[in-house]
mmCIF file of N, CA and C in Angstrom:
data_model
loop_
_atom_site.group_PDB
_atom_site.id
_atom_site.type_symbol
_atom_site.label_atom_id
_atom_site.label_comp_id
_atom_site.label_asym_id
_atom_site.label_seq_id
_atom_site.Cartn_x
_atom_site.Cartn_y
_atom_site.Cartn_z
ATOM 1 N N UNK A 1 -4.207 -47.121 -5.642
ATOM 2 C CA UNK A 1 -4.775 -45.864 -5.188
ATOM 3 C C UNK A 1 -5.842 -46.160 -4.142
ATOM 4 N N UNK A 2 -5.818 -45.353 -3.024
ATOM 5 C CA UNK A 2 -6.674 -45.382 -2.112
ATOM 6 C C UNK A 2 -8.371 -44.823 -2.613
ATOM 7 N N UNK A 3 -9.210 -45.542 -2.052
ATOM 8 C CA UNK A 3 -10.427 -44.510 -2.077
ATOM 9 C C UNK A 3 -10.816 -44.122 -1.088
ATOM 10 N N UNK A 4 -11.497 -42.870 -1.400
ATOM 11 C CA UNK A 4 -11.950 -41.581 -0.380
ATOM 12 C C UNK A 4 -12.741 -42.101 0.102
ATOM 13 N N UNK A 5 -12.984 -41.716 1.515
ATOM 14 C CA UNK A 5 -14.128 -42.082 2.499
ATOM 15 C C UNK A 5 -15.247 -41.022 2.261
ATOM 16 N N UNK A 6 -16.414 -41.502 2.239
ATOM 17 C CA UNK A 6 -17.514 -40.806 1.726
ATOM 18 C C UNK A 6 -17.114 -39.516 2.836
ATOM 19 N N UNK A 7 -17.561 -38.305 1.845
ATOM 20 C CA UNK A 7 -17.746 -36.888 2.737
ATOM 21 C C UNK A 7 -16.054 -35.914 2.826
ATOM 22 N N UNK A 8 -15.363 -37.401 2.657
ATOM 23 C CA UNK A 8 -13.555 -36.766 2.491
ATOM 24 C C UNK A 8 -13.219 -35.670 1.496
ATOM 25 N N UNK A 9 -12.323 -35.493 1.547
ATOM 26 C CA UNK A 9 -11.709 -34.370 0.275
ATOM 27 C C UNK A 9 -11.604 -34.972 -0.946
ATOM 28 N N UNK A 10 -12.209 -34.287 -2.136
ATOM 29 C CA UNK A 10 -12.457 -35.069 -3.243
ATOM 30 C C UNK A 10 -11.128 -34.534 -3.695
ATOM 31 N N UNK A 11 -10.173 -35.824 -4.798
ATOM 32 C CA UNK A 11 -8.934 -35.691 -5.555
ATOM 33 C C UNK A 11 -8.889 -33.917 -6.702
ATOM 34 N N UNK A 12 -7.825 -33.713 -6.481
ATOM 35 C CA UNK A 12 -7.609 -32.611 -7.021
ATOM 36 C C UNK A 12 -7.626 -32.655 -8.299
ATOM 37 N N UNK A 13 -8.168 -31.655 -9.372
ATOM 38 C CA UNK A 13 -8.029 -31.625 -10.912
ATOM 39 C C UNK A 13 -6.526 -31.673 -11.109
ATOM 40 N N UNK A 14 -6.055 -32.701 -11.466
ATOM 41 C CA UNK A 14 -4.656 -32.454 -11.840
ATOM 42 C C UNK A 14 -4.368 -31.158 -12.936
ATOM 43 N N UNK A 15 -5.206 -30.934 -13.644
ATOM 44 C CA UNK A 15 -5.203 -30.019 -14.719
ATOM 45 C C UNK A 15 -5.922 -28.570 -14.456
ATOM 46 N N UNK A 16 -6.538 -28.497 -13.327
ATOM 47 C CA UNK A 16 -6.728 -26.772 -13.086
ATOM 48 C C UNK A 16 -5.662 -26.567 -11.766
ATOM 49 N N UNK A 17 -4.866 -27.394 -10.815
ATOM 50 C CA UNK A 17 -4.559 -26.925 -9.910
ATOM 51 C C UNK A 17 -3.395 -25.921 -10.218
ATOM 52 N N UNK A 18 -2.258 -26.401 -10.989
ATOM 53 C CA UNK A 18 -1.368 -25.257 -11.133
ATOM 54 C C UNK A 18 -1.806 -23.642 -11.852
ATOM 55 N N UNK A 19 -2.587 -24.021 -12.520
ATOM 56 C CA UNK A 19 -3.218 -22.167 -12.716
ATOM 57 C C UNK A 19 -3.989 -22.123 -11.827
ATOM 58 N N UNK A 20 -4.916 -22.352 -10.704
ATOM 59 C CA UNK A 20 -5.459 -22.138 -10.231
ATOM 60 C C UNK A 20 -4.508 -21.643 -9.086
ATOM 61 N N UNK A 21 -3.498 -22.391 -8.616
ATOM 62 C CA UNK A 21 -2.444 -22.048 -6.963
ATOM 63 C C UNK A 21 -1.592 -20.922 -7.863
ATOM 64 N N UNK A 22 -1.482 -20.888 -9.219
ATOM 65 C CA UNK A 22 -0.441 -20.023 -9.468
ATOM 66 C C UNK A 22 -1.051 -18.027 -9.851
ATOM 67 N N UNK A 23 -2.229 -17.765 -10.158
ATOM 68 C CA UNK A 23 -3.230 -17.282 -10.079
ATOM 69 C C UNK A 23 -3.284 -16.507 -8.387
ATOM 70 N N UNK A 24 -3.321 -17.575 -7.590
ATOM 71 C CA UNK A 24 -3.795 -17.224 -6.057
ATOM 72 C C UNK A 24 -2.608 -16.819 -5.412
ATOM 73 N N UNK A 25 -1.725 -17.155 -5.688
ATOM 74 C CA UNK A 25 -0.292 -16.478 -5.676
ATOM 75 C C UNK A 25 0.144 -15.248 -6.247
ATOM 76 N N UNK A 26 -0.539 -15.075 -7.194
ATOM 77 C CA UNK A 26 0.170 -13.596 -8.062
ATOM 78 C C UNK A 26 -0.896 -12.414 -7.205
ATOM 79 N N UNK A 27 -2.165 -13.145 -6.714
ATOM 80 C CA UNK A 27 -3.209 -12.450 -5.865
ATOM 81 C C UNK A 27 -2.769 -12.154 -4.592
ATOM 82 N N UNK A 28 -2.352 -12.886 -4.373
ATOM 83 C CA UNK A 28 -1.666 -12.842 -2.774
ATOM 84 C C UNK A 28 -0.432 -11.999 -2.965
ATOM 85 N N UNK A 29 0.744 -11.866 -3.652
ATOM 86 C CA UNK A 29 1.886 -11.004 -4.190
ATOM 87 C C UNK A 29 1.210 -10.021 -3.835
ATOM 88 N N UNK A 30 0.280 -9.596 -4.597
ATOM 89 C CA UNK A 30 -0.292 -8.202 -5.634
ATOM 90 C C UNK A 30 -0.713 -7.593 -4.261
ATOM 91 N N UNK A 31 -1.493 -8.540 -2.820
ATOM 92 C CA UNK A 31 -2.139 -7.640 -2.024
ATOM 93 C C UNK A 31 -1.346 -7.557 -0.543
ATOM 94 N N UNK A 32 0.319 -8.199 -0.716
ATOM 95 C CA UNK A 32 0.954 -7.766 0.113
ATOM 96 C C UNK A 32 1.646 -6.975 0.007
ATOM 97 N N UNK A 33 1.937 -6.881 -1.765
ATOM 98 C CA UNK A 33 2.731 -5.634 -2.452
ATOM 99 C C UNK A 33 1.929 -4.301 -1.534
ATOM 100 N N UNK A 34 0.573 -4.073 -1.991
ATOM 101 C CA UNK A 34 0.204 -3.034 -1.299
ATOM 102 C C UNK A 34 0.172 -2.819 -0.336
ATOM 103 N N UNK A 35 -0.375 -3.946 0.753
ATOM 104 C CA UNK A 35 0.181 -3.768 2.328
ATOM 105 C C UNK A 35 1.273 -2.819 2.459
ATOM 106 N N UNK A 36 2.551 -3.355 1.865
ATOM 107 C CA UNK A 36 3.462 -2.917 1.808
ATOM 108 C C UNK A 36 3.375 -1.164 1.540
ATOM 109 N N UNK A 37 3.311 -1.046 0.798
ATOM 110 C CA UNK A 37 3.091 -0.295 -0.120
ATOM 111 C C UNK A 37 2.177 0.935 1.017
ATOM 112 N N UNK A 38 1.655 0.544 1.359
ATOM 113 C CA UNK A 38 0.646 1.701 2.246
ATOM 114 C C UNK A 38 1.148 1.489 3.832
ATOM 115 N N UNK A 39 2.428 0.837 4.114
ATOM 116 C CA UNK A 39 2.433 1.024 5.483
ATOM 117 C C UNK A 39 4.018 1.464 5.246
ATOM 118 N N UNK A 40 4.930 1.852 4.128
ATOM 119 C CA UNK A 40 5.812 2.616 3.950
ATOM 120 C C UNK A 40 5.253 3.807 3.535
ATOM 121 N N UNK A 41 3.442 4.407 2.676
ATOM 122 C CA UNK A 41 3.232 5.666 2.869
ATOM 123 C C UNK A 41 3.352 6.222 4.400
ATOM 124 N N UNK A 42 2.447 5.083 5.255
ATOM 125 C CA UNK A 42 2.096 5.767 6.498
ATOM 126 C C UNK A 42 3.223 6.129 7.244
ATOM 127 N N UNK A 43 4.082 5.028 7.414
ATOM 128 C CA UNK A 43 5.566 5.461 7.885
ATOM 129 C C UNK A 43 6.286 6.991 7.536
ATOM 130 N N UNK A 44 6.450 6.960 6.025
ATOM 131 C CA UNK A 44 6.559 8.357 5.892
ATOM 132 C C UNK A 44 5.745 9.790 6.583
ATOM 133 N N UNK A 45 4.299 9.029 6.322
ATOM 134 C CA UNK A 45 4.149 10.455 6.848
ATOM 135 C C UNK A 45 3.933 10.619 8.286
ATOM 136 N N UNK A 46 3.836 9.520 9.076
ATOM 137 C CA UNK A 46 4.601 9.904 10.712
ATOM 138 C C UNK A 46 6.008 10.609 10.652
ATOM 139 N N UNK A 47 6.538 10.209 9.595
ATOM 140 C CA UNK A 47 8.276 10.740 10.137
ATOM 141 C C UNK A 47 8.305 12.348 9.726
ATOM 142 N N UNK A 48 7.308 12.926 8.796
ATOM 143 C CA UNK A 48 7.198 14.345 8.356
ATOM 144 C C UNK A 48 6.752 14.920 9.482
ATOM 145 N N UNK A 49 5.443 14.110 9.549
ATOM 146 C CA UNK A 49 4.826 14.854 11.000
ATOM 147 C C UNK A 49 5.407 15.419 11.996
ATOM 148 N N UNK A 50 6.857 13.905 12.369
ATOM 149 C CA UNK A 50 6.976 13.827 13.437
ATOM 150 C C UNK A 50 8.288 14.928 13.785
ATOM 151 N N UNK A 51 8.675 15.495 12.191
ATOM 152 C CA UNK A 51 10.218 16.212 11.807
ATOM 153 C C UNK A 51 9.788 18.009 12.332
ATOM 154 N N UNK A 52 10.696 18.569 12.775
ATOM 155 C CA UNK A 52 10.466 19.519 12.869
ATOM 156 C C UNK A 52 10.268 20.879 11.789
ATOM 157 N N UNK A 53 10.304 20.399 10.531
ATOM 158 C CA UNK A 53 9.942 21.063 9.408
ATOM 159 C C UNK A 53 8.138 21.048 9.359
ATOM 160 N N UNK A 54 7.940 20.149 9.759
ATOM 161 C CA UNK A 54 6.635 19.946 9.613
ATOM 162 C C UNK A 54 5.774 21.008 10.571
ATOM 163 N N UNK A 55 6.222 20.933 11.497
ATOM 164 C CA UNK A 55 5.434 21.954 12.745
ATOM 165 C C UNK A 55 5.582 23.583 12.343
ATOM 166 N N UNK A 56 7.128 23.758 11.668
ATOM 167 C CA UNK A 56 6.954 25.306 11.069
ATOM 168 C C UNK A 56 6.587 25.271 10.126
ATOM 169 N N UNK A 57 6.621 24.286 9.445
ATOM 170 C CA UNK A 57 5.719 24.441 7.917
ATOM 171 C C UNK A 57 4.178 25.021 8.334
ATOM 172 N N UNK A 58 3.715 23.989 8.998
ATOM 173 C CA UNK A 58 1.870 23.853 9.896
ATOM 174 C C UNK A 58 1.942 25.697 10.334
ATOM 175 N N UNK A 59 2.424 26.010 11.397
ATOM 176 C CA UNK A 59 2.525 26.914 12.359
ATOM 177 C C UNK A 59 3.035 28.398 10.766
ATOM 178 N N UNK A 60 3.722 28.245 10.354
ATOM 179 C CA UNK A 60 3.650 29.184 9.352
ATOM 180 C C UNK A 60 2.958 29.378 7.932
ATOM 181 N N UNK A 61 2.223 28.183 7.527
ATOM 182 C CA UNK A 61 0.903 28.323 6.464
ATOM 183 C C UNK A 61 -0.163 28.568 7.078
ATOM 184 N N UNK A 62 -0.536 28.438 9.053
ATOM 185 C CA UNK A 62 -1.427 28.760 9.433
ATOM 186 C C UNK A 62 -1.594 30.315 9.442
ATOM 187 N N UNK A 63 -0.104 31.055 10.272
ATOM 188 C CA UNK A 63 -0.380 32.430 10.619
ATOM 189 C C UNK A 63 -0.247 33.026 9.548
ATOM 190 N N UNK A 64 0.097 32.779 8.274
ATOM 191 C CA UNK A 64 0.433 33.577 6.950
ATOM 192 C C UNK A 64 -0.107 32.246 5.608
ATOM 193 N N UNK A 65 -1.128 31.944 5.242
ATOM 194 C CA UNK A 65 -1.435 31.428 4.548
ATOM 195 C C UNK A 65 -1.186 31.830 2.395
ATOM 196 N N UNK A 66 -0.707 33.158 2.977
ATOM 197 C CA UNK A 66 -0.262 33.725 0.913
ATOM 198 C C UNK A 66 1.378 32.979 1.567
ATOM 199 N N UNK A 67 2.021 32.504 2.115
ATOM 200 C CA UNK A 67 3.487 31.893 2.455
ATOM 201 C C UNK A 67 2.984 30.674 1.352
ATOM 202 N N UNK A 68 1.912 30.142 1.210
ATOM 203 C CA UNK A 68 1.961 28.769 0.904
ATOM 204 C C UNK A 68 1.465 28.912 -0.196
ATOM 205 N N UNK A 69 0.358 29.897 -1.037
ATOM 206 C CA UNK A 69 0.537 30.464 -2.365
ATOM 207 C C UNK A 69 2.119 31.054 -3.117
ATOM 208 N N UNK A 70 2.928 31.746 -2.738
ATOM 209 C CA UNK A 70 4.088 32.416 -2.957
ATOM 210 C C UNK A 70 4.877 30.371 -3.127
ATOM 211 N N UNK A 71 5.269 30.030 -1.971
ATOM 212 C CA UNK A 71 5.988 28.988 -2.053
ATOM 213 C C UNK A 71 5.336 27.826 -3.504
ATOM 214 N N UNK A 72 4.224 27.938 -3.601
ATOM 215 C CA UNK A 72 3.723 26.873 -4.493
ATOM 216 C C UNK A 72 4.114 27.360 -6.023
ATOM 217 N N UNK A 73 3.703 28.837 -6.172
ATOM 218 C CA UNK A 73 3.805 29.351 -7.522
ATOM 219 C C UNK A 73 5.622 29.613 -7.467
ATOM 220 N N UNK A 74 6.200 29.643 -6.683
ATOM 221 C CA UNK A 74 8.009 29.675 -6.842
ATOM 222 C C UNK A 74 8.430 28.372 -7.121
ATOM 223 N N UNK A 75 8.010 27.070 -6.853
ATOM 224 C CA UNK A 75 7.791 25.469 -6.945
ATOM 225 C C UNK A 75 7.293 25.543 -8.484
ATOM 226 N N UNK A 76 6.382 26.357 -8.606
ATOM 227 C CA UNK A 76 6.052 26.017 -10.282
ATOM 228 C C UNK A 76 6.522 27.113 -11.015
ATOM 229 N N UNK A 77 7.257 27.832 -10.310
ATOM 230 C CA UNK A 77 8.303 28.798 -11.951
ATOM 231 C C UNK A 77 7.157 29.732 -12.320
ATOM 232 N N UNK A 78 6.138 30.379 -11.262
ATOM 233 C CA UNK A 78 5.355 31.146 -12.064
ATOM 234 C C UNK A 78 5.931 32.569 -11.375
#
């Protein structure tokens, strides 16, 4: 076995590295999952925006706002 030159990278715990890389991995998963995860919300809601349901939806809850009471309580069966 070689020895380290003073100031070098000291030898790895043979015994914390695999929970430790396997740990930093499920961390790393977990925060590309959401990446993910929030740039297929945003996607969606450019494509609503961008749909032409969206503009008469906008343009008709603006000029008649009981349209979007009536539609909500028919959505909930009241």
């Amino acid at each position: 076995m070689e020895a380290q030159p003073p100031g070098g990278p000291a030898a790895p715990d043979p015994s914390g590295c695999p929970k430790d890389s396997d740990r930093q991995l499920r961390l790393r998963l977990c925060v590309l999952s959401e990446i993910l995860s929030t740039e297929r919300d945003y996607v969606g809601t450019l494509r609503f925006l961008q749909s032409p349901n969206a503009l008469l939806t906008i343009v008709v809850v603006y000029l008649n706002p009981t349209v979007l009471v009536l539609a909500t309580s028919t959505v909930q069966g009241v």
